[in-house]
Amino acid sequence: MSKSAGCCKRFLHYAFDYETPKTLVIPSLGVGFVFRFTQFLVVMYVVGYVCVVQKAYQDTDTVISTVTTKVKGFAFTNTSDTEPRFWDVADYIIPPQVLKRSDHSFFVLTNMVVTPKQVQSHCPEVSHCCYKTDNQSQGSTGLCENYSTTARTCEVLSWCPLEIDTKLHALLVAAENFTVLIKNSITYPKFNFHRRNILPHVNSSYLKRCEFSRLTDPHCPIFRLKHIVSEAGEDFQDMAVKGGVLGILIDWSCDLDWWAGECLPKYSFRRLDNKHPVNNVAPGYNFRFAKYYKTADGEETRTLIKAYGIRFDVIVFGTAGRFSIVPTIVNLGAALSFLSLVPVVADWFLVTCSRKRDLYSRHKTTHLTEDADRILRNKIYMIKFK
């Protein structure tokens, strides 16, 4: 036979030889245990994790939410720094237009520094000691003025007198007893599902007397500010001095299958601004705003207010799931593909780790040829007529 004919024959065998599975029964408890145990692990993963924990048989959607808030409470202050004053909602709740925030946030004033009767004029700075060439401060005229009998500071062109905010103490400590009503409406558009955090059984009389408590009334939408700060791991009186930012988190993660029960909000609270014990530069939360006036002779004056307080951000999140045939079929197919890998693991253990791996390897794969078949038939014949 020529060399080219031999190559052609080998190619034809490579292209058209038929392979068929061969069943090899191995009476080994070890190999059988590995095979069944691997099957068990795959089934437990699919049933326990994929189906029960991940609920991969469901189609999912992300929540769309809207939030409105209403704060109630009043306080009375009578300190040496300020005149006796009664505070209501219009005084201590700064509107969103000032904060430039959305309706998902509200700000409660807890402390402030008031600088009244400011006019545009020349006055000495509160800090920055003045030297011969010291004119680097903002608005500096390059001149020095006597700030006190012992200190000279740079003269500035500004709204005078300047603000002094070095001595701070909480002013509106009674704000811890203020309450806030949070009205939250959510929807899952894919499932046409709508829900409010004011549950269907709630009426106006219930809202007048209820207050959120994780143990006794976890679904009341009215929260006392002191309890919000406390559940975030903070002390209200400490935060009231320089302010801070707190998050009110509403979790609407729901299982919408008919056997899963009701979809209810879950509330949690967390401080969001930085409170590093060492690197605590510019702590708290504050901003300034002014109220402008005209005197009788037409001079413009203003009252500058540096407001400290707690900003509450209402953060709504959640994912809903409902049974769908498409993800069920997809994940069922994935489970079957995992099961098809089990014999691969068992075969690897068979030819690698078992004591009779050489014997198993010889019988695992058989190449059928006419010569091998003739030898096998001769052996059978000799055994039969021996």
Coordinates of C-alpha atoms in Angstrom, one line a residue:
M1 CA 0.0 0.0 0.0
S2 CA 1.4 3.4 -1.0
K3 CA 2.1 6.1 1.6
S4 CA -0.6 8.4 0.1
A5 CA -3.2 5.6 0.4
G6 CA -2.3 5.0 4.0
C7 CA -2.7 8.7 4.8
C8 CA -6.0 8.8 3.0
K9 CA -7.2 5.7 5.0
R10 CA -6.2 7.3 8.3
F11 CA -8.0 10.5 7.4
L12 CA -11.2 8.5 6.6
H13 CA -11.0 6.6 9.9
Y14 CA -10.5 9.9 11.7
A15 CA -13.4 11.6 9.9
F16 CA -15.9 8.7 9.9
D17 CA -15.2 6.4 12.7
Y18 CA -18.2 6.1 15.0
E19 CA -17.9 6.4 18.8
T20 CA -20.6 5.1 21.1
P21 CA -20.7 5.1 24.9
K22 CA -19.8 2.0 26.7
T23 CA -21.3 1.1 30.0
L24 CA -18.7 -0.1 32.5
V25 CA -20.2 -1.4 35.8
I26 CA -17.6 -1.0 38.6
P27 CA -18.5 -2.7 41.9
S28 CA -16.7 -0.1 44.0
L29 CA -18.3 1.5 47.1
G30 CA -15.7 4.3 47.0
V31 CA -16.3 5.3 43.4
G32 CA -20.0 5.0 43.9
F33 CA -20.0 7.2 47.0
V34 CA -18.0 9.9 45.1
F35 CA -20.5 9.8 42.3
R36 CA -23.7 10.0 44.5
F37 CA -22.1 12.5 46.8
T38 CA -21.2 14.8 43.9
Q39 CA -24.8 14.5 42.6
F40 CA -26.1 15.4 46.1
L41 CA -24.0 18.5 46.2
V42 CA -25.2 19.7 42.8
V43 CA -28.8 19.0 43.7
M44 CA -28.4 20.9 47.1
Y45 CA -26.8 23.8 45.3
V46 CA -29.6 24.1 42.7
V47 CA -32.4 23.6 45.2
G48 CA -31.0 25.3 48.3
Y49 CA -29.0 28.2 46.9
V50 CA -30.3 28.8 43.3
C51 CA -34.0 28.2 44.0
V52 CA -34.5 29.1 47.7
V53 CA -31.9 31.7 48.4
Q54 CA -31.4 33.4 45.0
K55 CA -35.0 32.6 43.8
A56 CA -33.7 32.2 40.3
Y57 CA -37.1 31.0 39.2
Q58 CA -38.4 34.6 39.5
D59 CA -38.4 37.6 37.2
T60 CA -37.3 40.8 39.0
D61 CA -37.9 44.5 38.9
T62 CA -36.4 47.5 40.7
V63 CA -38.5 49.9 42.8
I64 CA -39.6 53.3 41.7
S65 CA -40.4 55.6 44.7
T66 CA -41.6 59.0 45.8
V67 CA -41.3 60.4 49.3
T68 CA -42.9 63.4 51.2
T69 CA -42.2 64.3 54.8
K70 CA -43.9 66.5 57.4
V71 CA -42.2 67.4 60.7
K72 CA -44.1 68.4 63.8
G73 CA -42.9 69.8 67.1
F74 CA -42.2 73.1 69.0
A75 CA -39.5 74.3 71.4
F76 CA -38.8 77.3 73.7
T77 CA -35.3 78.8 74.2
N78 CA -34.1 81.2 76.8
T79 CA -30.4 81.5 77.0
S80 CA -27.9 84.3 77.7
D81 CA -26.9 84.5 74.0
T82 CA -30.4 84.9 72.6
E83 CA -33.7 86.4 73.6
P84 CA -36.5 84.2 74.9
R85 CA -38.2 82.7 71.9
F86 CA -40.8 80.1 70.8
W87 CA -39.9 78.0 67.9
D88 CA -42.4 76.2 65.6
V89 CA -42.1 74.3 62.3
A90 CA -41.7 77.4 60.2
D91 CA -38.6 78.4 62.3
Y92 CA -36.6 75.2 62.6
I93 CA -37.4 73.3 59.4
I94 CA -35.4 74.9 56.6
P95 CA -37.3 74.5 53.3
P96 CA -35.8 72.4 50.4
Q97 CA -35.4 75.6 48.3
V98 CA -32.7 76.8 50.7
L99 CA -31.0 73.4 50.9
K100 CA -31.3 72.9 47.1
R101 CA -32.3 69.3 47.9
S102 CA -35.1 67.1 46.8
D103 CA -38.2 66.1 48.8
H104 CA -36.3 63.0 49.9
S105 CA -34.4 65.2 52.5
F106 CA -35.3 67.5 55.3
F107 CA -33.2 69.6 57.6
V108 CA -33.9 70.2 61.3
L109 CA -32.2 73.2 62.9
T110 CA -30.5 72.3 66.2
N111 CA -28.0 75.2 66.6
M112 CA -27.1 78.5 65.0
V113 CA -24.9 81.5 65.2
V114 CA -26.7 84.8 64.6
T115 CA -24.9 87.9 63.5
P116 CA -27.5 90.7 63.5
K117 CA -27.4 94.2 62.0
Q118 CA -24.6 93.7 59.5
V119 CA -23.8 96.5 57.1
Q120 CA -21.2 96.8 54.4
S121 CA -18.3 98.6 56.0
H122 CA -14.6 98.3 57.1
C123 CA -13.9 96.3 60.2
P124 CA -11.1 94.3 61.8
E125 CA -10.9 90.6 61.2
V126 CA -11.6 88.1 64.0
S127 CA -8.4 86.2 63.2
H128 CA -5.3 86.6 61.0
C129 CA -2.9 88.8 63.1
C130 CA -1.8 91.8 61.2
Y131 CA 1.9 92.3 60.2
K132 CA 3.5 94.9 58.0
T133 CA 3.0 93.0 54.8
D134 CA 0.0 90.8 55.7
N135 CA -2.7 91.5 53.3
Q136 CA -3.6 88.0 52.2
S137 CA -7.0 87.6 53.8
Q138 CA -10.1 87.9 51.7
G139 CA -11.4 91.4 51.4
S140 CA -8.3 92.8 53.1
T141 CA -7.6 96.5 52.6
G142 CA -3.9 96.2 53.6
L143 CA -4.4 98.1 56.8
C144 CA -4.2 97.0 60.4
E145 CA -6.8 97.7 63.0
N146 CA -7.0 97.2 66.7
Y147 CA -9.2 94.1 67.2
S148 CA -8.7 94.4 71.0
T149 CA -6.4 96.0 73.4
T150 CA -3.9 93.2 72.9
A151 CA -4.3 92.1 69.3
R152 CA -4.2 93.8 65.9
T153 CA -5.8 92.2 62.8
C154 CA -6.2 93.0 59.2
E155 CA -8.9 95.5 58.1
V156 CA -11.4 94.0 55.6
L157 CA -14.2 95.4 53.5
S158 CA -17.1 93.1 54.3
W159 CA -20.4 92.8 56.1
C160 CA -19.6 94.1 59.5
P161 CA -19.5 93.1 62.3
L162 CA -18.0 89.8 61.3
E163 CA -19.4 86.4 62.4
I164 CA -17.9 84.8 65.5
D165 CA -18.6 81.1 65.7
T166 CA -15.9 79.8 68.1
K167 CA -18.2 79.1 71.0
L168 CA -20.9 76.6 70.2
H169 CA -23.5 74.9 72.4
A170 CA -26.7 73.2 71.3
L171 CA -29.5 75.7 71.2
L172 CA -32.6 73.6 70.1
V173 CA -32.0 70.6 72.3
A174 CA -35.7 70.0 72.4
A175 CA -35.6 69.1 68.8
E176 CA -35.0 65.5 69.8
N177 CA -38.7 65.2 70.6
F178 CA -39.8 66.4 67.2
T179 CA -41.6 63.8 65.0
V180 CA -41.6 63.3 61.3
L181 CA -44.3 61.7 59.2
I182 CA -42.8 59.9 56.2
K183 CA -45.2 59.2 53.3
N184 CA -43.7 56.8 50.8
S185 CA -45.3 55.4 47.7
I186 CA -43.6 52.7 45.6
T187 CA -44.3 50.9 42.4
Y188 CA -42.9 47.9 40.5
P189 CA -44.0 48.8 36.9
K190 CA -43.1 45.4 35.4
F191 CA -45.6 43.7 37.8
N192 CA -48.1 46.6 38.0
F193 CA -47.7 46.5 41.8
H194 CA -48.3 49.6 43.9
R195 CA -48.0 50.0 47.7
R196 CA -47.7 52.8 50.4
N197 CA -45.9 52.6 53.7
I198 CA -49.2 53.8 55.2
L199 CA -50.8 50.4 55.2
P200 CA -54.5 49.9 54.1
H201 CA -55.7 49.3 57.7
V202 CA -54.3 52.6 58.9
N203 CA -56.7 55.5 59.6
S204 CA -56.4 59.0 60.9
S205 CA -57.0 58.2 64.5
Y206 CA -54.2 55.6 64.4
L207 CA -51.8 58.1 62.9
K208 CA -52.5 60.6 65.8
R209 CA -51.4 58.2 68.5
C210 CA -48.8 55.8 66.8
E211 CA -45.1 56.1 66.9
F212 CA -42.5 53.9 65.2
S213 CA -41.1 51.2 67.5
R214 CA -39.1 48.2 66.1
L215 CA -40.7 45.9 68.7
T216 CA -44.2 47.2 69.3
D217 CA -45.1 49.1 66.1
P218 CA -42.7 48.5 63.3
H219 CA -45.0 49.8 60.5
C220 CA -46.0 53.2 62.0
P221 CA -44.8 55.9 59.5
I222 CA -44.2 58.5 62.3
F223 CA -40.7 58.7 63.8
R224 CA -39.3 60.5 66.8
L225 CA -36.0 62.2 65.8
K226 CA -34.3 61.1 69.0
H227 CA -35.1 57.4 68.3
I228 CA -33.8 57.8 64.7
V229 CA -30.5 59.1 65.9
S230 CA -30.3 56.5 68.7
E231 CA -30.9 53.6 66.3
A232 CA -28.1 55.0 64.1
G233 CA -25.8 54.6 67.1
E234 CA -25.5 58.3 67.8
D235 CA -26.4 60.7 70.6
F236 CA -28.8 63.5 69.6
Q237 CA -27.4 66.1 72.1
D238 CA -23.9 65.5 70.7
M239 CA -25.0 65.8 67.1
A240 CA -27.1 68.9 67.8
V241 CA -24.0 71.0 68.4
K242 CA -22.4 70.8 65.0
G243 CA -24.9 68.8 63.1
G244 CA -24.6 65.8 60.8
V245 CA -26.3 63.7 58.1
L246 CA -28.5 60.7 58.8
G247 CA -30.0 58.2 56.4
I248 CA -33.5 56.8 56.9
L249 CA -33.4 53.6 54.8
I250 CA -36.6 52.0 53.6
D251 CA -36.2 48.5 52.1
W252 CA -39.0 47.4 49.8
S253 CA -37.5 44.0 48.8
C254 CA -40.6 41.8 48.2
D255 CA -41.5 38.4 47.1
L256 CA -44.7 38.8 45.0
D257 CA -45.6 35.1 44.6
W258 CA -49.0 34.3 46.0
W259 CA -47.5 32.0 48.6
A260 CA -44.9 34.5 49.9
G261 CA -47.1 36.7 52.0
E262 CA -47.4 40.5 52.2
C263 CA -45.0 43.2 50.9
L264 CA -44.1 45.5 53.8
P265 CA -41.4 48.2 54.3
K266 CA -38.4 47.6 56.5
Y267 CA -36.8 50.6 58.2
S268 CA -33.2 51.1 59.2
F269 CA -31.1 54.2 60.2
R270 CA -27.4 55.1 59.6
R271 CA -25.2 58.1 59.9
L272 CA -23.9 59.1 56.5
D273 CA -21.4 61.9 57.1
N274 CA -17.8 61.3 58.1
K275 CA -17.1 60.8 61.8
H276 CA -13.5 59.8 62.0
P277 CA -12.1 59.9 65.5
V278 CA -8.7 61.2 64.4
N279 CA -9.0 63.0 61.1
N280 CA -12.3 64.8 61.8
V281 CA -11.7 68.0 59.8
A282 CA -14.8 70.2 59.3
P283 CA -17.2 67.9 61.2
G284 CA -21.0 68.1 61.2
Y285 CA -23.3 69.9 58.8
N286 CA -24.0 73.6 58.5
F287 CA -24.7 76.4 56.0
R288 CA -25.4 80.1 56.0
F289 CA -28.2 82.2 54.9
A290 CA -29.2 85.8 55.4
K291 CA -32.3 88.0 55.9
Y292 CA -32.1 91.4 54.3
Y293 CA -33.7 94.7 55.5
K294 CA -33.8 98.4 54.7
T295 CA -33.4 101.0 57.4
A296 CA -35.6 104.2 57.5
D297 CA -32.8 106.1 55.7
G298 CA -32.5 103.5 53.0
E299 CA -29.3 101.7 54.2
E300 CA -29.2 98.0 53.6
T301 CA -28.7 95.7 56.5
R302 CA -28.9 92.0 57.0
T303 CA -29.0 89.3 59.7
L304 CA -26.6 86.5 59.0
I305 CA -27.5 83.0 60.3
K306 CA -25.1 80.1 60.3
A307 CA -27.4 77.1 60.8
Y308 CA -26.2 73.9 62.3
G309 CA -28.5 70.9 62.2
I310 CA -29.2 67.4 61.1
R311 CA -30.1 66.6 57.5
F312 CA -32.2 63.5 57.2
D313 CA -32.0 61.7 53.8
V314 CA -34.8 59.2 53.0
I315 CA -33.3 56.5 50.9
V316 CA -35.7 54.0 49.3
F317 CA -34.5 50.8 47.6
G318 CA -35.7 47.3 46.9
T319 CA -36.1 44.6 44.4
A320 CA -39.3 42.5 43.8
G321 CA -39.5 39.1 42.3
R322 CA -42.4 37.0 40.8
F323 CA -42.4 33.5 39.3
S324 CA -41.8 33.4 35.6
I325 CA -41.5 30.4 33.3
V326 CA -38.5 31.8 31.3
P327 CA -35.9 32.1 34.2
T328 CA -37.2 28.8 35.5
I329 CA -36.5 27.0 32.3
V330 CA -33.1 28.7 31.9
N331 CA -32.0 27.8 35.5
L332 CA -33.4 24.3 35.1
G333 CA -31.2 23.8 32.0
A334 CA -28.2 25.1 33.9
A335 CA -28.9 22.6 36.7
L336 CA -29.1 19.7 34.2
S337 CA -25.8 20.9 32.7
F338 CA -24.2 20.8 36.2
L339 CA -25.5 17.2 36.7
S340 CA -23.9 16.2 33.4
L341 CA -20.5 17.1 34.9
V342 CA -20.9 14.7 37.7
P343 CA -19.7 11.6 35.7
V344 CA -16.6 13.7 34.7
V345 CA -15.7 14.1 38.4
A346 CA -16.3 10.4 39.1
D347 CA -14.2 9.4 36.1
W348 CA -11.4 11.6 37.3
F349 CA -11.5 10.0 40.7
L350 CA -11.7 6.6 39.1
V351 CA -8.5 6.9 37.0
T352 CA -6.5 9.1 39.4
C353 CA -7.2 8.3 43.0
S354 CA -8.5 4.7 43.1
R355 CA -6.2 1.8 43.9
K356 CA -7.1 -0.1 40.7
R357 CA -6.7 2.9 38.5
D358 CA -4.6 1.1 35.9
L359 CA -7.2 -1.6 35.5
Y360 CA -10.0 0.9 35.2
S361 CA -8.0 2.9 32.7
R362 CA -7.6 -0.1 30.4
H363 CA -11.2 -0.9 30.4
K364 CA -12.4 2.7 30.4
T365 CA -11.6 3.2 26.7
T366 CA -11.7 0.3 24.1
H367 CA -10.6 0.6 20.5
L368 CA -12.5 -1.9 18.4
T369 CA -10.6 -3.5 15.6
E370 CA -11.0 -6.7 13.6
D371 CA -7.8 -8.2 15.0
A372 CA -8.8 -7.4 18.6
D373 CA -12.3 -8.9 18.0
R374 CA -10.7 -12.1 16.5
I375 CA -8.5 -12.5 19.6
L376 CA -11.4 -11.9 21.9
R377 CA -13.6 -14.5 20.1
N378 CA -10.7 -17.1 20.3
K379 CA -10.4 -16.5 24.0
I380 CA -14.2 -17.0 24.5
Y381 CA -14.1 -20.2 22.3
M382 CA -11.2 -21.6 24.3
I383 CA -12.9 -20.9 27.6
K384 CA -16.2 -22.4 26.4
F385 CA -14.7 -25.7 25.2
K386 CA -11.9 -26.1 27.8

